[in-house]
Structure formats: C-alpha cells, structure tokens
Amino acid sequence: MTVSTNPTVGQEMEHPSAPLLRMERIPHVWCPSCGIGTVVKCYATALERSGVDLDKVSVVSGIGCSGRVAGYLKLDGFHTTHGRAIPFATGLKLGRPELLVTVISGDGDLVGIGGNHFIHAARRNLDLLVILINNFIYGMTGGQNAPTTPLGAKSSTMPFGNFETPFNLPHLAASSGASYVARWTCLHIRRLTWSIEEAIGKRGFRFIEAVAPCPTLYARLNKLGSGLDAMRFYHDTAEIRNGADTREVDVSFQSPIICGKFVDEERPTFLDLMHDHYSNRLGDGYVPMPPEGGMLHER
Amino acid sequence: MKADPAGVLTGSHYLDGDFACGEGAMAAGCRFVAGYPITPSTEVVERISRRFPTLGGTFIQMEDELASMAAVVGAAWTGSKTMTVTSGPGFSLMMENIGLAAMMETPCVVVNVQRGGPSTGLPTMVGQGDVMQARWGSHGDYEVIALSPQSPQEAFDLTIDAFNLAEIYRVPVMFLMDECVGHMTEKVVIPEAEAIEIEPRRLTEKSPESFDPYQVEEGQLPEFARAGDGYRFHTTGLTHDEHGYPEMSVECQEVNVSRLVGKIRDNADSIVRFEEEGVEDADVVVVSYGITARVARLAVEEARSQGLKVGFLRLVVIWPFPEKRIRELAGSVGAFVVPEINYGQIALEVERAAAGQAVTWPVHHAGGAVHSPDAITEIIIKAAV
C-alpha cells in the first residue's frame, strides 16, 4: 500500500480562485483547451493580488464565447448585447465613478460589431480596463471570419482563406488614445496576470489583448492541432518586445506573436478632463456627480 | 418622495417642448443622460448639458445611438435615473438595447421627438409614425409604456410621470413627442419641488447572501440591487432564472416573457390614461394624441357647430392602449374617427378594440405638417351619416 504524502489527496480541493468564481455555474461552456478560462484565472488572480474592494468591481461582457466571462465571475456582472459592452460599461463608470469597471470580451465583439465604441472609449481615455480575448475567429457561431483573422487563415466564411487585412489591435488601441496597451498569449500566465494587476492600478483606457487558442474552430479549420499545440507554438515563436512600436506588432498567419507592454503613459481621463473643465468654467457653481453616483433612492 | 429642489426650475417660463422635457427629466431626478445629436430632438440634450454640471449630473455625447442606449442601461444599474433622447433614425438604432432594458427589467426613459419617416425622411418636419415601433420595435415579445404630450407644459409634466412609471414597473418608458410639440414654445409652469412627487429607486433590503436579482416574491417585480453595493449579482440579456443566470429552457422562457408582458398588461388599468369629453351621447368619437389632438379639437368644435354629436378622446398614455374604454364606447357610438400623422397605427388599435361594434375611420397624413382641421371635419361628417 502506498501512502500519499500529499495532504490534499482524498480531500475536496477548492479551486484557488473559487471565492471569485460562481462555482455553481461550473462546468462552464468553453471547449477543452480553449484559452478563455486561462484569462479568467489570470484576471481573478490579478484582482485578488491588487487588493481592490471586490464589492466595487463590475465586469461587463458582450456576446460570444468570451461574452460568457461575466457569468462566471462572482462580481457584479453584466452580460450585455453584441458589441455594446464598452458603452454599457461607460454608463456604469459614469453613473457611479468609484467603480472599477472591467470589460472582458472577444475580438469579434469588441472590434468587429463594437469597433466604433472601442475607438471612441480609447479616444476619451475613459476609465475602463478592457481585456480582449483574441482567438482570431467567431467561435460561438461556428468559426466565421473575424476582423482579426490573419491573412490566409481559413474560416467557415472564408473557406479558401481570408483575404481581408485584419486589425493590428495594439496599434488600433494606441493610435485611438489608450493610455495602457499590452499583449500576451495564454501561455504567458504570469506576465498576463502581472499586466492585468498593473493595469488595475492605473487609470484611463487600459487595453490588454490576450491571444487564446480556439482548438474547436480556428485550429481545426487551419489544421493547427490541439490547444496544447497552440501553447507549443506560442512557446516556440512568441517574442517579448516591451515598448515595441505598435505599428510593428501585427499578426500574420502562424507568424511569431509579438508580446509585451507597448504603451504605458498616464494621461487625464474623461472624468479628469470633465471635472477640471467644469471647475475652471463654473467655479463654485460646479456640482460634480458624487463617487457613489447621482441616485435618488429609498430603502 | 419629493423632488430634489436642485433640479427644479420653479417658476413660469416660456419654453419649447424639448426644453420642457429636459426640465421635466431634471425635476424627476434624472442625473445621467447619454445621447447623440438628431433633429428635432437635440435641444433636449442641449438644455441638459448646460444645466447638469450644476446639479451633479453627467451628460455624455456618445458615438451613436446604439452606444447611447447601452450607456443609459448601464448607468441605470448604478441606481441612477437615466434617459436618452432621439428621433426616428436614432430610435431604430436604440431598439437593440431597449430590448436589453426590457429583458433586464431596467428602469429608464427614451425620448423620441418624432419626425417624418421612413428612413431619413423629413428631419425637421413632424411625424407620428413611430407609435408601433415604440411598442414592439425590438425583437421578441415584451411590453413597454409610452406617453404622448400635446404641449410644452405636458412635455414637462409627463416626463416626470415617465420616470415614475419606469421605476414602478422596471421598464424602459417611451416618451413619444413629435416635432411640433418639441419645437412649439408656450408657457410652462414648473411648481415647487415639494409639489412634485418622485418615485425613488427602491433598493432591496435583503442581505447579499439572501438576494437573487430575479426572484419574485410579491407581485410581479423582482427587487433591485445596484452595482457596487456588495451584492455581486449577475444579469444578462439571455433568458435567465431567478439568479440572473442563463437558462435555456421552455419553462424559464415562459417565466421571463410572461412577467415582462404581464407586469404591464395586468396593470393596464392603473397605467392607462386618457382625457375625454362629450363622449356619453356622441354619435362619433374622435380619438387622437400628441399635436394632432390639438388640431382634431378644432375639427370637433366645427362639427359640433354643424349640429353633430361628436365626442373627443385624447390618449395621454398610448401604450398600454385603453382598449377597455374604446370597447365600451364602441357599444354606444356609431363610429370612431382617428386622425394621426401616419397611415393608420392607432387607428388599427381602435378598430381592434371596437371589435366590429363601431366603424373606425382613419384620417391619414404622411407627415411634414399637421392635418388641416377641415380634412378631419370632413371625415367626421361622413362618419356621422
């Protein structure tokens, strides 16, 4: 008879992030070796480490596989309409300025149907942390072409390979006015977690792209193997280039993915600018919205 | 509770309907507005953007109407009273998140200063063609409340009512103005704050541990928790159970939709509002709303001067529709005449409610101007024969 020296064997082990997860909702909807769960774990860990008041954290998602993230986090969570997570989050932040509002959603949601909102929120430097999970394809609807699908990659609506030029997301965010821009893959768990934690401590429009494997659709349609093969690919080819010029970090089909923190510069946020402007113009006549919001209520 | 005096511009003013609507919103306690410029509604947000910085309110001009409506729903979940303002083309874009507001049971107000359509139509000229869209413009089955003012004074008064109804029933309330009422300038009397009754957001008293965002214990409404108070609740546009979690089942769908529809239909008697006069012994009853009601009143007077027995019924609340009252009247009158600036929207509702007991005569107008009173009188005379 072998006796385990591991004291946890035979006991129910709690997931280390259980306090932040809606465990009653597990198992989740994501496929085996999908990268979304990894990003959720990194976010949960970063939140715990950051020491922020979790009661004041809201998570907003749109529609799609990554749109389901808000439904698994034990925070105030909003699963909204397709592409509108950022404007919904804008309302939450401006309605109650003391909230830490995070948007976690996919590439099709945030820069496909929601692209206009993305660039305008970045332009305003709104106080939002936006984590975009990029799997290069529309997963929930079955593998259609995305605005991030690399040239030449196959999708169900580009069966002969994609001929549209995809977005370079860090460059889109940076050139639109984001004050923090980073990209990591699901292999870079520690760096992604650290980056999210760092971004939580900053202000303004913070954008983190997390490249994630989609074994069921993107990888299958392009014969790229399993989720593990994707990890191996990230491991063998990803290049960390902090401070890289975002014009040079575009993604080609199966080319090395350039990761790192590309932009980190504090600029006045939408709310800073609004407060300063009205204070200057209106003096004592200016009544800002209180941090807890402009509500009128009775219990 | 009473209105916050900070938002109430007590006194007699000379205001257009758009400004009066903005003042009504501020008096009602609205402190978050997101909007996108569109004629003929823009003066509402211009008024608000000038006054909000002195009231602790935030206005943001969003990148489009999709975003405006989404922001209004998001901000409503902080407990704030929220509103957006638009006209036809923008109203079409807002339908997506009006559906989300209905599904999440989010109180908010959507002002539509109607212009001629379809499509870009007549940007600066009047229409009333969005009445059906206001009711069911977003996909799926749900009910909303819609009000229609006939004057700047009512634009003020009914905007407050719209906010109150949004709170009572947790629905998006459609405020259906029209270009004429929006741009018409008249005397508007704004009372003292303490004379204005405000329906506050009622927050749950339950502890976070015992709270479920869509659990209904009494009546038809779940209790409300706002973001940031430690409830860590979840809500979604998907069909959801009492925890606010997605639940894809026929049974859950039935619970969701029957509540969204039932909370308005079952309370229609409390929500329905209309004004009527001279209907008891009338042969013909004219049914109208908004600016058209003011034109129709001239036609009613003219027809009466010719000896006809004509009653008049003005819809203040359009949705839910006063079908009970129309059905009662249909038993005693010969005909209804329904002038409206469209090719027959409320006229179809009147016809349905009359259920064959009385004839319904629509008086069509494609938009761009109000009816000539004579055109309405002519139909009243025909209907009376």
Coordinates of N, CA and C in Angstrom, one line a residue, chain B residues 156-267:
Chain B
F156 N -43.2 68.8 -19.9 CA -42.6 68.8 -18.6 C -43.3 67.8 -17.6
D157 N -44.6 67.9 -17.5 CA -45.4 67.1 -16.5 C -45.2 65.6 -16.8
L158 N -45.4 65.3 -18.1 CA -45.4 63.8 -18.4 C -44.0 63.2 -18.4
T159 N -43.0 64.0 -18.6 CA -41.6 63.5 -18.5 C -41.4 62.9 -17.0
I160 N -41.9 63.7 -16.1 CA -41.8 63.3 -14.7 C -42.6 62.0 -14.5
D161 N -43.8 61.9 -15.1 CA -44.6 60.7 -15.0 C -43.9 59.5 -15.6
A162 N -43.2 59.8 -16.7 CA -42.5 58.7 -17.4 C -41.4 58.1 -16.5
F163 N -40.7 59.0 -15.8 CA -39.6 58.5 -14.9 C -40.3 57.7 -13.8
N164 N -41.4 58.2 -13.3 CA -42.0 57.5 -12.2 C -42.6 56.1 -12.6
L165 N -43.1 56.1 -13.8 CA -43.6 54.8 -14.3 C -42.5 53.8 -14.6
A166 N -41.4 54.3 -15.0 CA -40.2 53.4 -15.3 C -39.8 52.8 -14.0
E167 N -39.8 53.5 -12.9 CA -39.5 53.0 -11.6 C -40.5 51.9 -11.1
I168 N -41.8 52.3 -11.2 CA -42.8 51.4 -10.7 C -42.8 50.1 -11.4
Y169 N -42.6 50.1 -12.7 CA -42.8 48.8 -13.4 C -41.4 48.3 -13.9
R170 N -40.3 48.9 -13.6 CA -39.0 48.5 -14.1 C -39.0 48.2 -15.6
V171 N -39.4 49.2 -16.3 CA -39.4 49.1 -17.8 C -38.8 50.3 -18.4
P172 N -38.3 50.2 -19.6 CA -38.0 51.4 -20.4 C -39.3 52.1 -20.8
V173 N -39.4 53.3 -20.5 CA -40.7 54.1 -20.9 C -40.4 55.0 -22.1
M174 N -41.2 54.9 -23.1 CA -41.0 55.6 -24.4 C -41.8 56.9 -24.2
F175 N -41.1 58.0 -24.5 CA -41.7 59.3 -24.4 C -41.8 59.9 -25.8
L176 N -43.1 59.7 -26.4 CA -43.3 60.0 -27.8 C -43.8 61.4 -28.0
M177 N -42.8 62.3 -28.1 CA -43.1 63.6 -28.5 C -43.3 63.7 -30.0
D178 N -43.5 64.8 -30.6 CA -43.4 65.0 -32.0 C -42.8 66.3 -32.3
E179 N -42.3 66.5 -33.5 CA -41.6 67.7 -33.8 C -42.3 69.0 -33.5
C180 N -43.7 69.0 -33.7 CA -44.4 70.2 -33.4 C -44.4 70.6 -31.9
V181 N -44.7 69.6 -31.1 CA -44.7 69.8 -29.6 C -43.3 70.1 -29.2
G182 N -42.3 69.5 -29.8 CA -40.9 69.7 -29.4 C -40.4 71.1 -29.7
H183 N -40.9 71.7 -30.8 CA -40.4 73.0 -31.2 C -41.4 74.1 -31.0
M184 N -42.5 73.8 -30.3 CA -43.6 74.8 -30.0 C -43.2 75.4 -28.7
T185 N -43.3 76.8 -28.7 CA -42.9 77.5 -27.4 C -44.2 78.0 -26.8
E186 N -44.4 77.7 -25.5 CA -45.6 78.1 -24.8 C -45.2 78.3 -23.3
K187 N -46.2 78.8 -22.6 CA -45.9 78.9 -21.2 C -45.8 77.6 -20.5
V188 N -44.8 77.4 -19.7 CA -44.7 76.2 -18.9 C -44.5 76.6 -17.4
V189 N -45.4 76.1 -16.6 CA -45.3 76.4 -15.2 C -44.6 75.2 -14.4
I190 N -43.5 75.5 -13.8 CA -42.8 74.5 -13.0 C -43.1 74.7 -11.6
P191 N -43.7 73.8 -10.9 CA -44.1 74.0 -9.5 C -42.9 73.9 -8.5
E192 N -43.1 74.2 -7.3 CA -42.1 74.0 -6.2 C -41.8 72.5 -6.2
A193 N -40.5 72.3 -5.8 CA -40.0 70.9 -5.7 C -40.9 70.0 -4.8
E194 N -41.4 70.6 -3.7 CA -42.2 69.8 -2.8 C -43.6 69.4 -3.3
A195 N -44.0 70.1 -4.4 CA -45.2 69.7 -5.0 C -45.1 68.6 -6.1
I196 N -43.8 68.2 -6.3 CA -43.6 67.2 -7.3 C -43.3 65.8 -6.7
E197 N -44.1 64.8 -7.0 CA -44.0 63.5 -6.4 C -43.0 62.7 -7.3
I198 N -42.0 62.1 -6.6 CA -41.0 61.4 -7.3 C -41.0 59.9 -6.8
E199 N -41.0 59.0 -7.7 CA -40.9 57.6 -7.4 C -39.4 57.2 -7.3
P200 N -38.9 57.0 -6.1 CA -37.5 56.7 -6.0 C -37.1 55.3 -6.5
R201 N -35.9 55.1 -6.7 CA -35.4 53.7 -7.0 C -35.5 53.0 -5.6
R202 N -36.2 51.9 -5.6 CA -36.3 51.2 -4.3 C -35.3 50.0 -4.3
L203 N -34.3 50.2 -3.4 CA -33.3 49.2 -3.3 C -33.7 48.1 -2.4
T204 N -33.2 46.9 -2.7 CA -33.6 45.7 -1.8 C -33.0 45.9 -0.4
E205 N -33.8 45.4 0.6 CA -33.3 45.4 1.9 C -32.6 44.1 2.3
K206 N -32.7 43.2 1.4 CA -32.1 41.9 1.7 C -30.6 41.9 1.8
S207 N -30.0 41.0 2.5 CA -28.6 40.9 2.5 C -28.1 40.3 1.2
P208 N -26.8 40.5 0.9 CA -26.3 39.9 -0.4 C -26.5 38.4 -0.4
E209 N -26.4 37.8 0.7 CA -26.5 36.3 0.7 C -27.9 35.8 0.4
S210 N -28.9 36.6 0.7 CA -30.2 36.1 0.5 C -30.9 36.7 -0.7
F211 N -30.1 37.5 -1.5 CA -30.7 38.3 -2.6 C -30.5 37.5 -3.9
D212 N -31.5 37.4 -4.7 CA -31.4 37.0 -6.1 C -32.1 38.0 -7.0
P213 N -31.4 38.4 -8.0 CA -31.8 39.6 -8.8 C -33.2 39.4 -9.5
Y214 N -33.6 38.2 -9.8 CA -34.9 38.0 -10.5 C -35.8 37.1 -9.7
Q215 N -35.7 37.1 -8.4 CA -36.6 36.3 -7.6 C -37.8 37.2 -7.3
V216 N -39.0 36.7 -7.6 CA -40.2 37.5 -7.4 C -41.0 36.9 -6.2
E217 N -41.2 37.6 -5.2 CA -41.9 37.1 -4.0 C -43.3 37.6 -4.0
E218 N -43.4 39.0 -4.1 CA -44.8 39.5 -4.1 C -45.0 40.3 -5.4
G219 N -46.2 40.2 -5.9 CA -46.5 41.0 -7.1 C -45.7 40.4 -8.3
Q220 N -45.3 41.2 -9.2 CA -44.7 40.8 -10.4 C -43.3 41.3 -10.6
L221 N -42.7 42.0 -9.6 CA -41.4 42.6 -9.8 C -40.4 42.0 -8.9
P222 N -39.2 41.8 -9.4 CA -38.1 41.4 -8.5 C -37.5 42.6 -7.8
E223 N -36.8 42.4 -6.8 CA -36.2 43.6 -6.1 C -34.9 44.0 -6.8
F224 N -34.5 45.2 -6.5 CA -33.4 45.8 -7.3 C -32.1 46.0 -6.3
A225 N -31.0 45.6 -6.8 CA -29.7 45.9 -6.2 C -28.9 46.6 -7.2
R226 N -28.1 47.6 -6.8 CA -27.3 48.3 -7.8 C -25.9 47.9 -7.7
A227 N -25.2 48.1 -8.8 CA -23.8 47.7 -8.9 C -23.0 48.5 -7.8
G228 N -22.1 47.8 -7.2 CA -21.2 48.4 -6.2 C -21.6 48.4 -4.8
D229 N -22.7 47.7 -4.5 CA -23.2 47.7 -3.1 C -22.9 46.3 -2.5
G230 N -22.1 45.5 -3.1 CA -21.7 44.2 -2.5 C -22.6 43.0 -2.8
Y231 N -23.6 43.2 -3.7 CA -24.5 42.1 -3.9 C -23.9 41.1 -4.9
R232 N -23.0 41.6 -5.7 CA -22.3 40.7 -6.7 C -23.3 39.8 -7.5
F233 N -24.2 40.5 -8.0 CA -25.3 39.9 -8.8 C -24.9 39.8 -10.3
H234 N -25.6 39.0 -11.0 CA -25.4 38.8 -12.4 C -26.7 39.1 -13.2
T235 N -26.6 39.7 -14.3 CA -27.8 39.9 -15.1 C -27.4 39.7 -16.6
T236 N -28.3 39.4 -17.4 CA -28.0 39.0 -18.8 C -29.2 39.3 -19.7
G237 N -28.9 39.5 -21.0 CA -30.0 39.6 -22.0 C -30.5 38.2 -22.4
L238 N -29.8 37.2 -22.0 CA -30.3 35.8 -22.2 C -31.5 35.5 -21.3
T239 N -32.3 34.6 -21.7 CA -33.3 34.1 -20.8 C -32.7 33.6 -19.6
H240 N -33.2 34.0 -18.4 CA -32.5 33.8 -17.2 C -33.4 33.3 -16.0
D241 N -32.8 32.6 -15.1 CA -33.5 32.1 -13.9 C -33.5 33.2 -12.8
E242 N -34.0 32.9 -11.6 CA -34.1 33.9 -10.6 C -32.8 34.4 -10.1
H243 N -31.7 33.6 -10.4 CA -30.3 34.1 -10.0 C -29.8 35.1 -11.1
G244 N -30.5 35.2 -12.2 CA -29.9 36.0 -13.2 C -29.0 35.2 -14.1
Y245 N -29.0 33.9 -14.0 CA -28.1 33.1 -14.8 C -28.8 32.6 -16.0
P246 N -28.1 32.4 -17.1 CA -28.7 31.9 -18.4 C -29.3 30.6 -18.1
E247 N -30.5 30.4 -18.7 CA -31.2 29.1 -18.5 C -32.0 28.9 -19.8
M248 N -31.5 28.0 -20.7 CA -32.1 27.8 -22.0 C -33.2 26.8 -21.9
S249 N -34.4 27.1 -21.4 CA -35.4 26.1 -21.3 C -36.8 26.8 -21.7
V250 N -37.7 26.0 -22.1 CA -39.0 26.4 -22.4 C -39.7 27.0 -21.2
E251 N -39.5 26.3 -20.0 CA -40.1 26.7 -18.8 C -39.6 28.1 -18.3
C252 N -38.3 28.3 -18.4 CA -37.7 29.6 -18.0 C -38.1 30.7 -18.9
Q253 N -38.2 30.4 -20.2 CA -38.6 31.4 -21.2 C -40.1 31.9 -20.8
E254 N -40.9 30.9 -20.5 CA -42.3 31.2 -20.1 C -42.3 32.1 -18.9
V255 N -41.5 31.8 -17.9 CA -41.5 32.7 -16.7 C -41.0 34.1 -17.0
N256 N -40.0 34.2 -17.9 CA -39.4 35.5 -18.2 C -40.5 36.3 -19.0
V257 N -40.9 35.8 -20.1 CA -41.8 36.5 -21.0 C -43.1 36.8 -20.4
S258 N -43.7 35.9 -19.7 CA -45.0 36.1 -19.1 C -44.9 37.3 -18.1
R259 N -43.7 37.4 -17.4 CA -43.6 38.5 -16.4 C -43.4 39.8 -17.2
L260 N -42.6 39.8 -18.2 CA -42.3 41.1 -19.0 C -43.6 41.6 -19.6
V261 N -44.4 40.7 -20.1 CA -45.7 41.1 -20.7 C -46.7 41.4 -19.6
G262 N -46.8 40.5 -18.6 CA -47.9 40.5 -17.6 C -47.8 41.8 -16.7
K263 N -46.6 42.2 -16.4 CA -46.5 43.3 -15.4 C -47.1 44.6 -16.0
I264 N -47.1 44.7 -17.3 CA -47.8 45.8 -18.0 C -49.3 45.5 -18.3
R265 N -49.5 44.4 -18.9 CA -50.9 44.1 -19.3 C -51.8 44.0 -18.0
D266 N -51.3 43.3 -17.0 CA -52.2 43.1 -15.8 C -52.4 44.4 -15.1
N267 N -51.5 45.4 -15.3 CA -51.7 46.6 -14.6 C -52.1 47.7 -15.5

